[in-house]
XYZ file of C-alpha atoms in Angstrom:
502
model
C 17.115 -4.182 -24.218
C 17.506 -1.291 -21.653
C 14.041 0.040 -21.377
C 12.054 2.333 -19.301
C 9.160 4.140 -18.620
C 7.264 6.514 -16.065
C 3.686 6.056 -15.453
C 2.266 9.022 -14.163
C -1.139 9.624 -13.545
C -3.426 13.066 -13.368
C -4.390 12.340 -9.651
C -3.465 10.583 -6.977
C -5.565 7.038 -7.205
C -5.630 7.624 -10.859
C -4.885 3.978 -10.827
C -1.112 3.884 -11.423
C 0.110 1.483 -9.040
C -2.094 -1.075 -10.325
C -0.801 -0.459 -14.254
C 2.393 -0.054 -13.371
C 2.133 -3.767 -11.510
C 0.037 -4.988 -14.561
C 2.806 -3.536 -17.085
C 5.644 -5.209 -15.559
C 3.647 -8.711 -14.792
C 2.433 -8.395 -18.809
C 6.554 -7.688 -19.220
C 7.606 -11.327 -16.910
C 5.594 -13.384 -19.048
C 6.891 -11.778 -22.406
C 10.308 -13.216 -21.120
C 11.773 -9.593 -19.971
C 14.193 -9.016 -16.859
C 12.113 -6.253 -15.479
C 12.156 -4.208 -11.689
C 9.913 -1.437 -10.276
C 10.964 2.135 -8.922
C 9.379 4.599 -7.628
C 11.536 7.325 -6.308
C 9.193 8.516 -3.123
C 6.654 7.204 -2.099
C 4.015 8.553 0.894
C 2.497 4.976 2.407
C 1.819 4.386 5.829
C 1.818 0.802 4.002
C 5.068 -0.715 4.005
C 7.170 -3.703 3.760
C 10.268 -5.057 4.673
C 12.969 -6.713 2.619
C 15.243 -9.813 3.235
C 18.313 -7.134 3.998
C 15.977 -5.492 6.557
C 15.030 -2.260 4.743
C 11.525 -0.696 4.894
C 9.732 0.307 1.410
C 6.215 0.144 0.306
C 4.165 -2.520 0.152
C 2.995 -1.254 -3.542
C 6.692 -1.640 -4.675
C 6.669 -4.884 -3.211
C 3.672 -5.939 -4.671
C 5.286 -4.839 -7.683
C 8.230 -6.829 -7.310
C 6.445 -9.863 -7.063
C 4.495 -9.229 -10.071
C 8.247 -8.994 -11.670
C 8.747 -12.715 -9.631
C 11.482 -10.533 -7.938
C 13.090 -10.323 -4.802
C 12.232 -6.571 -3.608
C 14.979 -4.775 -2.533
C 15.630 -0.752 -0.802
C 16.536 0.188 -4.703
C 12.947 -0.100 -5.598
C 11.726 2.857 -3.719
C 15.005 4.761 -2.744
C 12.868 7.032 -0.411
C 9.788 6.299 1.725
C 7.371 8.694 3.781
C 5.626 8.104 6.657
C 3.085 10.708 7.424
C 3.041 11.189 11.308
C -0.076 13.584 11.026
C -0.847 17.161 9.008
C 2.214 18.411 9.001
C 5.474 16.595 9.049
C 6.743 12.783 7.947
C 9.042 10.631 9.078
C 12.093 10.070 6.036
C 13.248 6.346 5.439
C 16.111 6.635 2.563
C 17.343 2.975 1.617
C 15.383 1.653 4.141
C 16.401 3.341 6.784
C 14.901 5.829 8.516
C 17.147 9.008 8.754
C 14.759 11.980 10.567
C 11.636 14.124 11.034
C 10.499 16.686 8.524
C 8.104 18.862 7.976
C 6.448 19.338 4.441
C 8.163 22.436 4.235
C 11.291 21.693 5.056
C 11.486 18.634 3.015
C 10.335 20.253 -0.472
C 12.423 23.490 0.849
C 15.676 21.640 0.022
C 15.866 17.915 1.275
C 14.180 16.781 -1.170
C 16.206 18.031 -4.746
C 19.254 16.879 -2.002
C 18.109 12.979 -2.953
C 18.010 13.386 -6.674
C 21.379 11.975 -6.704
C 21.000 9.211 -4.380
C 17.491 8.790 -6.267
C 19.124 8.607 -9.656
C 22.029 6.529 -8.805
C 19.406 3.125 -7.646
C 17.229 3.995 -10.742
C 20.701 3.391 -12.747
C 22.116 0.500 -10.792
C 18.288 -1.328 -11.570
C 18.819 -0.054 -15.206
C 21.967 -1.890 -15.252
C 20.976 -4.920 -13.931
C 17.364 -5.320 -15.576
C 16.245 -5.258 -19.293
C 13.109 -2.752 -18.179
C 12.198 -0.376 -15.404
C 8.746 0.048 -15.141
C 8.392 3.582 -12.359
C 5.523 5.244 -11.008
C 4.771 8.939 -10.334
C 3.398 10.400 -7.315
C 0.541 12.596 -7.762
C 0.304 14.426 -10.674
C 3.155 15.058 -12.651
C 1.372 18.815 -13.217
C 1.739 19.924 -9.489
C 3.941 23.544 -11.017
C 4.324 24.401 -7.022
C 6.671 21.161 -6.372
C 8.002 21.140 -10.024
C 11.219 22.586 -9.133
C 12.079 20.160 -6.423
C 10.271 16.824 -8.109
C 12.280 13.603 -8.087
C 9.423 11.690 -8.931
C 7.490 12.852 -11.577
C 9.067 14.779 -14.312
C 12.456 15.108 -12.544
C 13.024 11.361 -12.810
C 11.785 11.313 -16.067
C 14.234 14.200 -17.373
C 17.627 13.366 -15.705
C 16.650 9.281 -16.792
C 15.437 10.462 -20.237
C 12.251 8.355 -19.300
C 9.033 8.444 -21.527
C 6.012 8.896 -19.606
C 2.663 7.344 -19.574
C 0.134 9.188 -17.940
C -2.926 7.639 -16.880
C -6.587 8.918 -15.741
C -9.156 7.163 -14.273
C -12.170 8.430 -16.255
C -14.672 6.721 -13.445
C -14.537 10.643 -11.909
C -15.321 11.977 -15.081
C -13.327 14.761 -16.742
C -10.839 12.700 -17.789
C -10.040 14.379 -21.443
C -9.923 17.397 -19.310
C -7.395 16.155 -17.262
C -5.436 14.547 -19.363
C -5.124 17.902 -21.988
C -4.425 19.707 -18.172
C -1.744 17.746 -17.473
C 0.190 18.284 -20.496
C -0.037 21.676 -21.073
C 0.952 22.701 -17.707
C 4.132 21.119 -18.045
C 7.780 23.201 -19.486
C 8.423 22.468 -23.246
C 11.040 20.119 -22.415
C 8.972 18.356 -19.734
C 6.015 17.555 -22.456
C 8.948 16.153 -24.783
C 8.961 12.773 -22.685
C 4.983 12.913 -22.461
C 4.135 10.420 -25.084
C 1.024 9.732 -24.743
C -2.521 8.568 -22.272
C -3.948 5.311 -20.781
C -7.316 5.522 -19.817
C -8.468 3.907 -16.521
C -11.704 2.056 -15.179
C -13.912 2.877 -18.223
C -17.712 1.218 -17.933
C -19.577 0.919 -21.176
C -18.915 0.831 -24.936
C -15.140 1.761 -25.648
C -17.044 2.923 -29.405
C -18.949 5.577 -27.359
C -14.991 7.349 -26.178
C -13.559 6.475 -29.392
C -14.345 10.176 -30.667
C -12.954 12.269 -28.046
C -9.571 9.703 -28.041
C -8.892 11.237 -31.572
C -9.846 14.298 -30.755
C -7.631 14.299 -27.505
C -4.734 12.939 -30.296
C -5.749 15.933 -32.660
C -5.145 18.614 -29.437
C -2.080 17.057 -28.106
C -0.086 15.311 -30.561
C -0.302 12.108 -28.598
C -1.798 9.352 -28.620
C -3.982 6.750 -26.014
C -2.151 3.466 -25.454
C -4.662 1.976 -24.101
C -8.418 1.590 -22.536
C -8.718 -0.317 -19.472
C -11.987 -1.557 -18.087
C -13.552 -0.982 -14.825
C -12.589 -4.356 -12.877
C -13.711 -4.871 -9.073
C -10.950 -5.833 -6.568
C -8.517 -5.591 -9.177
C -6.192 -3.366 -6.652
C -2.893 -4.391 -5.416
C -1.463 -2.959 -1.896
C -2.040 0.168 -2.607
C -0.168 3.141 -0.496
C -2.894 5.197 1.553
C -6.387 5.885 2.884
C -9.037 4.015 4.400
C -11.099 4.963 1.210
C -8.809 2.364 -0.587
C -8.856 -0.029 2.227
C -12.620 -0.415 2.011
C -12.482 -1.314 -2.047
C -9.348 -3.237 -1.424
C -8.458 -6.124 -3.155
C -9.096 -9.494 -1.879
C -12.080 -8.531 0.210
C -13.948 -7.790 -3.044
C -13.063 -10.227 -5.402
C -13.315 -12.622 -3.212
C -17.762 -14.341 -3.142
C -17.667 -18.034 -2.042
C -20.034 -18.878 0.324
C -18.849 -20.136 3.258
C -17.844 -23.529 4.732
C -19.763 -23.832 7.851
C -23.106 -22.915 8.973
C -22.134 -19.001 10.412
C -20.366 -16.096 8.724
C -17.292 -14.494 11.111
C -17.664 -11.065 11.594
C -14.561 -8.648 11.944
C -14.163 -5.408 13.094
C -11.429 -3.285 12.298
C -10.942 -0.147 14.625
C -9.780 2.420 11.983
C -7.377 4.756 14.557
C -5.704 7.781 13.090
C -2.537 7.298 11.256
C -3.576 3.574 10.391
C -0.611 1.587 9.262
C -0.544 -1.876 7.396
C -3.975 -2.290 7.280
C -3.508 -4.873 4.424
C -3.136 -7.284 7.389
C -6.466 -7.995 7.539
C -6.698 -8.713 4.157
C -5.989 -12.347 4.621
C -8.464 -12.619 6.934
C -10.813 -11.242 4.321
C -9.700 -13.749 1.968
C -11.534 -16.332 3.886
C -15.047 -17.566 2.517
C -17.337 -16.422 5.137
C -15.352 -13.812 6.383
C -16.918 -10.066 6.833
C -14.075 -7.377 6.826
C -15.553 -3.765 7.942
C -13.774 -0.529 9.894
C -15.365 0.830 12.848
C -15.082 3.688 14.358
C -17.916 3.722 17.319
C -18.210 1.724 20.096
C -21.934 0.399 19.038
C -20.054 -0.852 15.768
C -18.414 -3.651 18.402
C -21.484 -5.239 19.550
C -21.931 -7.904 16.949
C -18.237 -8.938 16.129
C -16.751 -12.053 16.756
C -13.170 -10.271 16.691
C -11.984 -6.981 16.924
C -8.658 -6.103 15.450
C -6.543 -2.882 16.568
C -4.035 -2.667 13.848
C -0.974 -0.467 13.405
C -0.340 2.844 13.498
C 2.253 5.452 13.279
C 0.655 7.465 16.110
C 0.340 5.055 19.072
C -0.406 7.667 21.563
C -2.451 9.589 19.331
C -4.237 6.334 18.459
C -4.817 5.663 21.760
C -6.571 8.897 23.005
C -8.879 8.596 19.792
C -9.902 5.383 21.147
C -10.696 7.206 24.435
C -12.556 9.947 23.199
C -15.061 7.575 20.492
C -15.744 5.475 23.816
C -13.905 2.549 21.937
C -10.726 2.284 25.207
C -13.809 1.096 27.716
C -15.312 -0.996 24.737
C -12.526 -3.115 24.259
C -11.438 -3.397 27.930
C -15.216 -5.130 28.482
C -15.161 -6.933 25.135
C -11.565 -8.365 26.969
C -12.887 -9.204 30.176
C -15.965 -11.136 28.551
C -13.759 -13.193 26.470
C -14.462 -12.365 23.346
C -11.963 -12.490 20.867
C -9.431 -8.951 20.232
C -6.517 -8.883 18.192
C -3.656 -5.644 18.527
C -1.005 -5.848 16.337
C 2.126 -3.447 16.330
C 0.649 -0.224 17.024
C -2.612 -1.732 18.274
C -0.508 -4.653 20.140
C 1.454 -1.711 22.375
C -1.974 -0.008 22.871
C -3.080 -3.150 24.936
C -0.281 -3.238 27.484
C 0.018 -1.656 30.610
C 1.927 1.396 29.691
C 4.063 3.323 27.240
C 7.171 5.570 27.319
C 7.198 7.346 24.275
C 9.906 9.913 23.412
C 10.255 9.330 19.942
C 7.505 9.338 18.172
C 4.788 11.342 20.344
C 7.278 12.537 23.162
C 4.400 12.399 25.747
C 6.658 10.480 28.042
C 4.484 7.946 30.387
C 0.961 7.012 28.534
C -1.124 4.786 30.742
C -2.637 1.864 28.361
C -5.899 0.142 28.206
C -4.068 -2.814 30.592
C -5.735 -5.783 28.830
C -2.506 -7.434 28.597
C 0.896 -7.648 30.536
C 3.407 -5.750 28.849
C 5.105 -2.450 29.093
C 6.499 -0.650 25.971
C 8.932 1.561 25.322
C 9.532 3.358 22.495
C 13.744 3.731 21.252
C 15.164 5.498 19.023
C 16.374 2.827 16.366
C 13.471 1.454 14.577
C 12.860 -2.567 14.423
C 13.087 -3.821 10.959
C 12.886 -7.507 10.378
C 11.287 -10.623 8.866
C 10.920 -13.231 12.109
C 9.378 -16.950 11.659
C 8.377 -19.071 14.182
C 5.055 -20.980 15.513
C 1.776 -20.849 17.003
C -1.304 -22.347 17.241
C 0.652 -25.513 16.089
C 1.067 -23.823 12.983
C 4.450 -22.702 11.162
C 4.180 -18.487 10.735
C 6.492 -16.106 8.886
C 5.545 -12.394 8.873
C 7.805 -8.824 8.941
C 8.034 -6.497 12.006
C 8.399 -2.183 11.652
C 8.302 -0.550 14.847
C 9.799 1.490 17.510
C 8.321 0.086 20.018
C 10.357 -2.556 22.663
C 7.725 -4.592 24.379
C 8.564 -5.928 27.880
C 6.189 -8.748 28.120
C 5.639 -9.954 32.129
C 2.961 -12.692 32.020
C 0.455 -14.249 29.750
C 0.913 -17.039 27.306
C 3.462 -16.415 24.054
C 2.249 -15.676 20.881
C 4.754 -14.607 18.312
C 6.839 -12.303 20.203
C 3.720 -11.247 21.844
C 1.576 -12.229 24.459
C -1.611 -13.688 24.826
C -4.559 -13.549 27.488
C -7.522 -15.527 27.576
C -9.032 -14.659 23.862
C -7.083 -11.135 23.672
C -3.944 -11.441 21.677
C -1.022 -9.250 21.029
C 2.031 -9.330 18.582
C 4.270 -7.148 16.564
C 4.023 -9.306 13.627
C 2.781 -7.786 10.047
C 0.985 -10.177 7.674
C 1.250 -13.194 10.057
C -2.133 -14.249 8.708
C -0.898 -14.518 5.489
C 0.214 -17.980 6.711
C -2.411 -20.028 6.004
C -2.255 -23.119 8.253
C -1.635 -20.248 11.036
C -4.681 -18.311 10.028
C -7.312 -21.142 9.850
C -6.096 -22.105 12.987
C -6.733 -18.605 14.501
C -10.202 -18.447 12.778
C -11.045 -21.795 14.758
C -10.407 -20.785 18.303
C -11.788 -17.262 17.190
C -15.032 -18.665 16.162
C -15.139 -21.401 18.935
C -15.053 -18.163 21.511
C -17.282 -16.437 19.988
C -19.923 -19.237 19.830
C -19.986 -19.297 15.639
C -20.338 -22.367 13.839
C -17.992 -21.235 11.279
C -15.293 -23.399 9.540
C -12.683 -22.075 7.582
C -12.130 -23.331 4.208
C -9.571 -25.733 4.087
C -7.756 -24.743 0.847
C -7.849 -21.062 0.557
C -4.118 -20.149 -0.412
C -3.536 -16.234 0.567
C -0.277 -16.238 -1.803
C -2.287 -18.331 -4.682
C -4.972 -14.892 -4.731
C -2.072 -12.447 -4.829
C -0.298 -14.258 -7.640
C -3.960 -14.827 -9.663
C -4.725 -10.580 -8.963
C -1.346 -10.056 -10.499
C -1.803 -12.374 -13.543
C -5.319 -10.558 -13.529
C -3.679 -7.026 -14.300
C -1.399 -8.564 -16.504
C -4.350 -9.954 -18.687
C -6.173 -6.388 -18.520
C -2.497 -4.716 -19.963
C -2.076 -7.582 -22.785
C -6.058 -7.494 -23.731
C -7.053 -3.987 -23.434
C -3.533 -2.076 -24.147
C -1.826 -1.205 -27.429
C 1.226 -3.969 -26.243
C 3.295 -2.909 -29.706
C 3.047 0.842 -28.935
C 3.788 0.082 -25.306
C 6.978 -2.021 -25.810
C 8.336 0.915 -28.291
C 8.054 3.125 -26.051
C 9.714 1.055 -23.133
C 12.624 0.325 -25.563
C 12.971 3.479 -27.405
C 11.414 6.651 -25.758
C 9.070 8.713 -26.612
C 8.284 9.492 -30.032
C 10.344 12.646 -31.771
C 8.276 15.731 -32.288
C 5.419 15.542 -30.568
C 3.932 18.905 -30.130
C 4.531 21.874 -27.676
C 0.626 22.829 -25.661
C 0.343 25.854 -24.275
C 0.247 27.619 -22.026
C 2.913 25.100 -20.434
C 4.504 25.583 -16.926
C 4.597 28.969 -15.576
C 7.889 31.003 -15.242
């Protein structure tokens, strides 16, 4: 077997992440050697691999829903948005420049087709199925001609394609007809057919418009999925999807000790790797929200900064919301803050930035003992080490070169009183590490809480995986499906018009 298959989607969020990770986890248990892709990918969310090379953290997710090892060839080019206008380019992992929108789809982009194809073939070659996701809509006729994601892939790979729609916004049959008919005759060719998303209610009630959707188009739906809470993997943008995320909704034991913990998350501009406080949310007892006022600080028995592609930028928004002399008094009461990366340099004393915001010399908020300066060459690796007693692994992906003059060490960071600092992504997905951190967090901030002593953060990933896999293999056509993956799309399916425009 030498499958494949695209799964596009008729919006962005139409849910394809999260079926692509299900299709490939349904695929492991059948017994198949199977990999993600996705060509390009927009995530401030991102991950970094044992060889050191930055992709996103949906690909990785998607890797270990494979029980792979992710690697650069999973997601051959990554794009960090560093605000309206331009993104920062990481191809195999690396980061390579500076672009704005225009100049990228201008000519860059068709550029990477080749690079793009050529790890698409080497995964081909070395698994039995390649399960790749879109970006967007495959339908967007304005980027068609540059696409190495959508239909591009899908023509130069001779991929079939999936597309799915998340009917929860309604005007799904819409959509999908849209979707098809806007594409070139030889583009709909490789469409073979629909998967509909997040559906609530009687599947009997849709049953009519699926056949008369299959009587428009040709094609038929593969499959019906029902609406699941928290059934999200780490998805790639948006605080929108942060606040339904995964872990912090599926997760409704009551907690340990006598108090909740309350966390607030300062949602700064450009926010990066918020997934990190997903593990805190994992806890019983533990309330996750995202602040963005200084009154939202009062009652929180920790505040965490996280990342950010903007550091300077993140920093002045935390001046102007009145948030900067919020956390410099929550500091110098005691109570419990936690920066990391972005938010970790946004403590310190100062930072020399001529990279990323070129503003030269930005005064910090001063909380804790470190200077940063920001070089050229990105940091991109996986450290281990200790604290709190407790054995810690976690990934670092920054600019960023902290000069840390006093305080106590914490993981590469610093520490002072019950403010702590480090450059260290998903740290609290250690588990020893994070109930020790909850302890001395809740001890500070006067809380009888306990955490629960056998909450396993990689235990919840692996059961949300198996969860999407169960949704593919219950509620998807799994015959049709593995056809299509070993043998294309179906011959003959019909031309809809209009299709693209000249």
């Amino acid at each position: 077997m030498n499958g494949g298959l695209l799964v596009a989607g008729t919006t962005s969020d139409a849910g394809k992440s999260v079926v692509t990770a299900g299709i490939c986890r349904w695929l492991v248990r059948q017994g198949v050697k199977v990999a993600p892709f996705k060509a390009q990918n927009m995530s401030l969310n991102s991950f970094v691999t044992r060889e050191g090379a930055e992709i996103g953290r949906a690909q990785a997710m998607q890797a270990q829903a494979c029980r792979v090892e992710p690697t650069a060839l999973m997601n051959p080019v990554l794009l960090k948005p560093g605000g309206e206008q331009s993104s920062q380019v990481v191809l195999l992992g690396k980061p390579v420049g500076e672009l704005s929108a225009r100049g990228y789809h201008g000519g860059r982009q068709q550029k990477l087709l080749g690079t793009v194809l050529d790890c698409l073939a080497e995964l081909r070659g070395t698994y039995d199925a390649v399960i790749c996701e879109g970006a967007g809509s495959p339908a967007e006729i304005n980027l068609r001609r540059t696409d190495i994601v959508n239909m591009g892939i899908a023509r130069n790979a001779r991929l079939p394609v999936l597309v799915v729609g998340d009917i929860d916004r309604g005007g799904v049959f819409a959509s999908f007809f849209g979707t098809v008919a806007l594409l070139s005759p030889k583009d709909q060719e490789l469409v073979a057919g629909f998967l509909v998303n997040k559906f609530r209610g009687d599947v009997s009630l849709l049953e009519p418009g699926l056949d008369m959707l299959h009587g428009l188009t040709g094609r038929q739906t593969y499959g019906v999925l029902p609406f699941r809470h928290g059934l999200g993997i780490d998805e790639e943008d948006g605080l929108r999807v942060s606040l339904r995320g995964t872990v912090r909704e599926s997760n409704t034991a009551p907690p340990v000790g006598e108090d909740v913990l309350r966390v607030a998350v300062c949602a700064v501009p450009l926010m990066s790797n918020f997934t990190d406080v997903d593990a805190l949310a994992a806890e019983p007892g533990v309330v996750v929200r995202f602040v963005d006022r200084p009154e939202e600080l009062a009652d929180a028995d920790l505040v965490v900064i996280p990342g950010t592609r903007g550091t300077v930028r993140a920093l002045e928004w935390l001046r102007e919301r009145g948030l900067a002399d919020a956390l410099r008094r929550r500091a110098a009461e005691q109570r419990p803050v936690l920066g990391i990366c972005g938010g970790f340099q946004i403590l310190g004393e100062h930072i020399e930035d001529e990279v990323e915001s070129r503003r030269g010399r930005v005064e910090g908020l001063g909380v804790l003992p470190l200077r940063v300066r920001f070089a050229p060459e990105k940091i991109l690796t996986r450290p281990e080490g200790e604290a709190l007693g407790e054995r810690v692994v976690g990934y670092e992906i920054h600019h960023g070169v902290a000069e840390v003059t006093g305080g106590e060490a914490f993981l590469d960071g610093c520490r002072v009183g019950h403010t702590w600092g480090t450059h260290w992504h998903g740290s609290l997905e250690s588990d020893g590490f994070r109930r020790a951190f909850l302890r001395e967090v809740a001890a500070a901030a006067g809380r009888r809480f306990v955490p629960a002593p056998d909450t396993s953060f990689a235990a919840l990933r692996e059961e949300q995986l198996d969860r999407l896999g169960d949704l593919i293999e219950q509620h998807a056509d799994t015959d049709a499906l593995w056809r299509l993956i070993e043998s294309g799309a179906p011959q003959g399916l019909p031309f809809i018009p209009p299709g693209a425009p000249a």
